[in-house]
Coordinates of C-alpha atoms and ligand atoms in Angstrom, one line a residue:
M1 CA 85.9 4.5 16.8
T2 CA 82.3 4.7 15.6
V3 CA 82.7 4.2 11.6
L4 CA 79.6 6.0 9.8
E5 CA 76.9 4.3 8.1
K6 CA 75.8 6.1 4.7
P7 CA 72.8 7.9 5.2
P8 CA 70.3 7.6 2.4
Y9 CA 69.8 11.3 1.8
I10 CA 71.5 14.3 2.4
W11 CA 70.5 17.9 2.3
F12 CA 72.7 19.7 -0.5
K13 CA 72.1 23.4 -1.4
D14 CA 68.7 23.7 -1.6
A15 CA 66.8 20.6 -1.2
V16 CA 66.8 16.8 0.2
R17 CA 68.9 14.7 -2.4
P18 CA 69.8 11.3 -2.4
W19 CA 73.3 10.8 -0.9
E20 CA 75.1 10.1 -3.9
E21 CA 74.1 13.2 -6.1
A22 CA 75.8 15.7 -3.4
T23 CA 79.0 16.2 -5.7
V24 CA 81.2 19.4 -6.1
H25 CA 84.2 19.7 -8.4
V26 CA 87.4 18.9 -7.3
W27 CA 88.7 22.3 -8.1
T28 CA 86.8 24.1 -5.3
E29 CA 88.4 25.9 -2.6
A30 CA 86.5 23.5 0.2
V31 CA 88.8 20.9 -1.4
V32 CA 92.1 22.7 -2.3
R33 CA 92.4 24.9 0.6
A34 CA 90.0 23.5 3.3
A35 CA 87.4 26.5 3.2
S36 CA 85.0 25.2 4.9
V37 CA 83.3 25.8 8.6
F38 CA 80.7 23.5 10.4
E39 CA 78.7 22.3 13.1
G40 CA 78.1 19.1 14.9
M41 CA 74.9 18.9 16.8
R42 CA 72.8 16.1 18.4
G43 CA 69.4 15.5 17.8
Y44 CA 68.3 13.5 20.7
W45 CA 65.2 10.9 19.9
N46 CA 62.0 11.0 22.0
E47 CA 60.1 7.7 21.6
Q48 CA 57.1 9.0 23.4
E49 CA 56.6 12.5 21.3
S50 CA 58.1 10.5 17.9
R51 CA 60.4 13.3 17.4
H52 CA 63.8 14.5 17.8
Y53 CA 65.2 17.4 20.2
F54 CA 68.0 19.4 18.8
L55 CA 70.4 20.2 21.7
H56 CA 71.2 23.7 21.9
M57 CA 70.6 24.7 18.2
P58 CA 70.5 28.3 18.4
D59 CA 74.3 28.2 20.0
H60 CA 75.2 25.9 17.2
M61 CA 73.8 28.4 14.7
R62 CA 75.6 31.3 16.4
R63 CA 78.9 29.7 16.4
L64 CA 78.4 28.4 12.8
A65 CA 77.8 32.2 11.9
D66 CA 80.9 33.2 14.1
S67 CA 83.0 30.7 12.2
A68 CA 82.0 31.8 8.8
R69 CA 82.8 35.4 9.6
V70 CA 86.2 34.4 11.1
A71 CA 86.9 32.4 7.7
R72 CA 85.2 35.1 5.8
I73 CA 82.7 32.6 4.1
P74 CA 79.3 34.3 3.2
R75 CA 76.9 32.9 5.7
I76 CA 74.0 31.8 3.5
V77 CA 71.4 30.3 5.4
T78 CA 69.3 31.5 8.6
F79 CA 68.4 29.8 11.8
E80 CA 65.1 29.3 10.3
E81 CA 66.3 28.0 7.1
C82 CA 68.5 25.5 8.7
L83 CA 65.5 24.3 11.0
G84 CA 63.4 23.8 8.0
A85 CA 66.4 21.6 6.1
L86 CA 66.4 19.8 9.0
H87 CA 62.8 19.3 9.1
D88 CA 62.7 17.7 5.6
L89 CA 65.8 15.9 5.8
L90 CA 65.1 14.0 8.9
S91 CA 61.1 13.7 7.3
A92 CA 62.6 12.0 4.6
M93 CA 65.2 9.4 7.0
P94 CA 64.2 6.0 8.5
Y95 CA 66.3 7.4 11.8
R96 CA 64.0 6.8 14.8
E97 CA 67.2 7.1 17.3
D98 CA 69.8 9.6 18.2
V99 CA 71.4 11.6 15.4
Y100 CA 74.3 13.4 15.0
I101 CA 73.9 16.5 12.6
R102 CA 76.3 18.0 10.5
P103 CA 75.6 21.7 9.1
T104 CA 78.5 22.8 6.7
L105 CA 79.3 25.8 4.7
F106 CA 81.8 25.5 2.2
L107 CA 83.6 27.7 -0.5
E108 CA 83.2 26.5 -4.3
E109 CA 84.6 29.6 -5.8
G110 CA 87.4 32.4 -4.8
R111 CA 90.9 32.8 -4.9
Y112 CA 92.6 32.0 -1.6
S113 CA 89.3 31.4 0.1
V114 CA 87.9 34.8 -0.2
G115 CA 84.6 34.4 -1.3
G116 CA 83.0 37.3 -3.0
S117 CA 79.2 36.4 -2.9
P118 CA 77.0 34.2 -1.3
D119 CA 77.0 32.6 -5.1
D120 CA 80.4 31.3 -4.4
C121 CA 79.2 29.6 -1.1
G122 CA 77.7 25.9 -0.8
F123 CA 75.7 24.4 2.3
F124 CA 75.0 20.8 3.2
V125 CA 73.6 19.2 6.3
A126 CA 74.5 15.3 6.6
I127 CA 72.7 13.4 9.7
F128 CA 74.0 10.0 10.7
P129 CA 72.9 7.6 13.4
S130 CA 74.4 8.4 16.7
P131 CA 74.5 6.0 19.8
R132 CA 75.9 6.6 22.8
E133 CA 79.4 5.6 23.1
K134 CA 80.6 2.7 25.1
S135 CA 83.4 5.0 26.8
I136 CA 80.7 6.7 28.8
T137 CA 80.8 4.1 31.2
S138 CA 84.3 2.8 30.7
G139 CA 86.4 5.9 30.0
L140 CA 88.9 7.0 28.0
R141 CA 92.8 6.2 28.0
C142 CA 94.4 9.5 26.7
Q143 CA 98.0 10.8 25.8
I144 CA 99.5 14.1 26.0
S145 CA 100.4 14.7 22.5
S146 CA 103.8 15.6 21.1
W147 CA 101.6 18.2 18.5
Q148 CA 100.7 21.5 19.7
R149 CA 97.3 22.8 19.5
A150 CA 97.3 25.5 16.9
D151 CA 96.5 29.0 18.2
D152 CA 95.0 32.4 17.6
A153 CA 97.7 33.8 15.8
S154 CA 97.8 30.4 13.1
A155 CA 94.1 28.8 12.8
P156 CA 91.8 30.4 15.3
P157 CA 90.6 27.4 17.8
R158 CA 87.4 29.3 18.7
V159 CA 85.6 28.5 15.7
K160 CA 85.2 25.3 14.0
A161 CA 86.6 25.2 10.6
A162 CA 87.6 21.9 8.7
A163 CA 91.1 23.5 8.6
S164 CA 91.7 22.8 12.3
Y165 CA 91.1 19.3 12.1
Y166 CA 94.2 19.1 10.1
N167 CA 96.1 19.8 13.1
L168 CA 94.1 17.6 15.7
R169 CA 94.3 14.5 13.0
F170 CA 98.1 14.6 13.7
A171 CA 97.4 14.1 17.6
R172 CA 94.8 11.6 17.2
M173 CA 97.0 9.5 14.8
E174 CA 99.8 9.7 17.2
A175 CA 97.8 8.5 20.1
T176 CA 95.7 5.7 18.5
S177 CA 99.2 4.4 17.1
N178 CA 100.7 4.2 20.5
G179 CA 97.5 2.4 21.8
Y180 CA 96.0 5.4 23.5
D181 CA 91.9 6.0 22.9
E182 CA 92.6 9.8 22.4
A183 CA 94.9 12.7 22.4
I184 CA 95.1 15.7 24.9
L185 CA 97.0 18.8 23.0
L186 CA 98.6 21.1 24.9
N187 CA 98.7 24.7 23.7
R188 CA 102.0 26.9 22.7
Q189 CA 102.6 28.0 26.4
G190 CA 102.8 24.3 27.4
K191 CA 99.4 24.3 28.9
V192 CA 96.4 21.9 28.7
A193 CA 94.3 22.8 25.7
E194 CA 91.8 20.6 24.7
T195 CA 91.3 17.0 22.9
G196 CA 90.6 16.6 19.0
G197 CA 86.8 16.7 19.9
A198 CA 86.2 17.7 23.6
S199 CA 87.3 19.9 26.5
V200 CA 88.9 18.6 29.4
F201 CA 87.7 18.9 33.0
L202 CA 89.8 17.6 36.3
V203 CA 88.5 17.6 39.5
R204 CA 91.1 17.6 42.6
D205 CA 90.3 18.0 46.1
G206 CA 86.4 19.0 45.3
R207 CA 87.6 21.5 43.5
I208 CA 87.0 21.6 39.2
V209 CA 89.1 22.9 36.9
T210 CA 89.2 23.7 32.9
P211 CA 91.4 25.7 30.5
H212 CA 90.0 28.9 29.9
V213 CA 88.8 29.9 26.7
G214 CA 92.2 31.9 25.7
S215 CA 93.8 28.2 25.9
S216 CA 93.7 27.6 22.3
I217 CA 90.4 25.9 22.5
L218 CA 87.0 25.6 20.7
E219 CA 84.5 27.9 22.2
S220 CA 82.6 24.6 23.4
I221 CA 78.8 24.4 24.0
T222 CA 78.8 21.5 25.9
R223 CA 81.6 23.0 28.2
R224 CA 79.5 25.6 29.0
S225 CA 76.6 23.5 29.3
A226 CA 78.7 21.4 32.1
I227 CA 79.7 24.5 34.0
E228 CA 76.1 25.8 34.1
L229 CA 75.2 22.3 35.4
L230 CA 78.0 21.9 38.1
T231 CA 78.0 25.3 39.4
A232 CA 73.9 26.4 39.1
E233 CA 72.2 23.0 40.0
L234 CA 75.0 20.7 41.9
G235 CA 76.4 23.9 43.6
L236 CA 80.4 23.1 43.1
R237 CA 82.8 25.7 42.1
V238 CA 84.4 25.4 38.5
D239 CA 87.6 27.5 37.8
E240 CA 88.4 28.5 34.4
R241 CA 92.4 29.0 34.0
E242 CA 95.4 27.6 32.9
V243 CA 95.9 24.1 33.5
E244 CA 99.1 22.1 33.6
R245 CA 100.0 18.7 32.2
S246 CA 100.8 17.5 35.8
E247 CA 97.6 18.5 37.2
L248 CA 96.1 16.1 35.1
Y249 CA 98.5 13.3 36.6
V250 CA 97.4 14.2 40.0
A251 CA 93.8 14.7 39.7
D252 CA 91.5 12.6 41.5
E253 CA 88.9 12.4 38.3
V254 CA 89.5 13.5 34.8
F255 CA 86.2 13.9 32.0
L256 CA 85.9 15.2 28.9
T257 CA 82.9 17.3 27.3
G258 CA 81.6 17.5 24.1
T259 CA 78.6 16.9 21.5
L260 CA 79.9 13.5 20.3
C261 CA 81.1 12.2 23.7
E262 CA 78.6 13.9 26.2
I263 CA 80.4 13.4 29.2
T264 CA 83.2 11.2 29.1
P265 CA 85.6 9.9 31.9
V266 CA 89.4 9.7 31.5
V267 CA 91.0 6.8 33.4
D268 CA 94.6 7.1 32.2
V269 CA 96.8 9.7 31.0
D270 CA 100.1 8.6 29.7
G271 CA 99.9 5.3 31.6
L272 CA 98.8 6.9 35.1
E273 CA 95.6 5.8 36.3
I274 CA 93.2 8.5 37.4
G275 CA 91.3 7.6 40.4
D276 CA 90.6 3.9 40.7
R277 CA 90.4 3.7 37.1
K278 CA 86.6 4.2 37.2
P279 CA 84.1 7.1 36.6
G280 CA 84.4 9.5 39.8
P281 CA 81.7 10.8 41.7
V282 CA 81.5 14.3 40.4
T283 CA 81.8 12.8 36.7
R284 CA 78.9 10.4 37.4
E285 CA 76.6 13.4 39.1
L286 CA 77.3 15.4 36.1
Q287 CA 76.5 12.5 33.8
E288 CA 73.3 12.1 35.3
R289 CA 72.2 15.6 35.1
Y290 CA 73.3 16.0 31.8
Y291 CA 71.7 13.0 29.9
A292 CA 68.5 13.7 31.9
A293 CA 68.6 17.6 30.5
C294 CA 69.0 15.9 26.9
R295 CA 66.0 13.8 27.1
Q296 CA 63.5 16.6 29.0
G297 CA 61.5 16.6 25.8
Q298 CA 58.6 19.0 26.0
A299 CA 59.4 19.6 29.9
D300 CA 62.9 21.2 29.2
R301 CA 63.1 23.9 31.4
R302 CA 66.7 25.1 30.6
G303 CA 65.7 26.4 27.3
W304 CA 68.2 23.6 25.6
L305 CA 66.4 21.9 23.1
T306 CA 64.7 22.7 19.9
A307 CA 61.8 20.3 18.4
G308 CA 62.1 18.5 15.7
P309 CA 59.4 17.1 13.2
V310 CA 56.8 14.6 14.4
L311 CA 57.9 11.6 12.5
P312 CA 55.5 8.6 11.6
G313 CA 56.4 5.3 13.4
E314 CA 58.1 2.4 11.6
D315 CA 55.2 0.7 10.7
G316 CA 53.8 4.3 9.1
S317 CA 51.7 5.4 12.2
R318 CA 51.7 9.1 13.1
G319 CA 53.5 10.2 16.1
K320 CA 51.8 10.7 19.4
E321 CA 51.3 14.1 19.2
D322 CA 49.3 14.0 16.0
G323 CA 46.3 12.6 18.0
L324 CA 46.1 15.4 20.7
Ligands
PMP401 N1 87.2 20.9 21.1 C1 87.0 20.5 19.6 C2 88.2 20.5 18.9 C3 86.0 20.0 19.4 O1 86.0 19.5 17.8 C4 84.7 19.6 19.8 C5 83.5 19.3 19.6 N2 82.3 20.1 18.5 C6 84.8 20.5 21.1 C7 85.8 20.8 21.7 C8 83.5 20.2 21.9 O2 82.7 21.2 21.0 P1 81.0 21.1 21.6 O3 80.6 20.9 23.1 O4 80.5 22.5 21.1 O5 80.6 19.8 21.0

């Protein structure tokens, strides 16, 4: 698992601040009752243009708004304000590489997490370097968890709330202590849901299957992009339906999709080898399309990318675009 390096700066409340200065009192709703919602978005570094491109930023901001609505946390930032914060923060940072971006809304005041006014709410954006995971070529070994994915009646998985990760943490801890890389959780009905950070797909006899959005899963943005690429560009069929645990055992390919893990093959489930323990042909073809799409820069024709600020080179020279 990647250990995150402490960045020099963070956007906290209304400005770029040194990392150490972003503090709250321990008695905040965010600390005592996990009242916060967040997004995880990637910024892909484009060397030629000397800037990052944010993948699916409007979708991430929409999901942040939806999460805040469900959690009844005032939404105190607009798309433009968040984009402005990203520009200011990236301009202050030394990162000339791919990054992971975490905009977060949290409640400071309020009783039982019912915040009254925007003054009760805080906002921060943290950015970390995020190199590609090695597991995209080596694959992951997954264990079906004995922990159940929380459902809509207890902690809605559709939205991205910090509190949901309490549930997912149990599954991760169990899988890693049993020597696996990742956990796959089943839902209340005993059907496949998702991992602690990704959606699950399987391929069997040329048919691609993934749990439908009512399966106690996050409404994942990468999952939607993967379905778009598989169907509209690769001409394959994807069935969104209930998926049984044993379907994973007999699949030709299993792969995960998510912002951080991108498209990651699964090579083992519960000790049963998947395919020949190597990424299968559908996984590889999807990886190729997805990685190319994320790195299109100005040539993006799918509308997936939002441009970040042009940053000076490490030697202080201006980015290429400034010379135009
Ligand atoms: N499920 C969970 C529980 C997650 O945390 C994530 C990562 N955000 C995903 C699925 C994948 O979602 P996305 O493609 O939007 O990153």
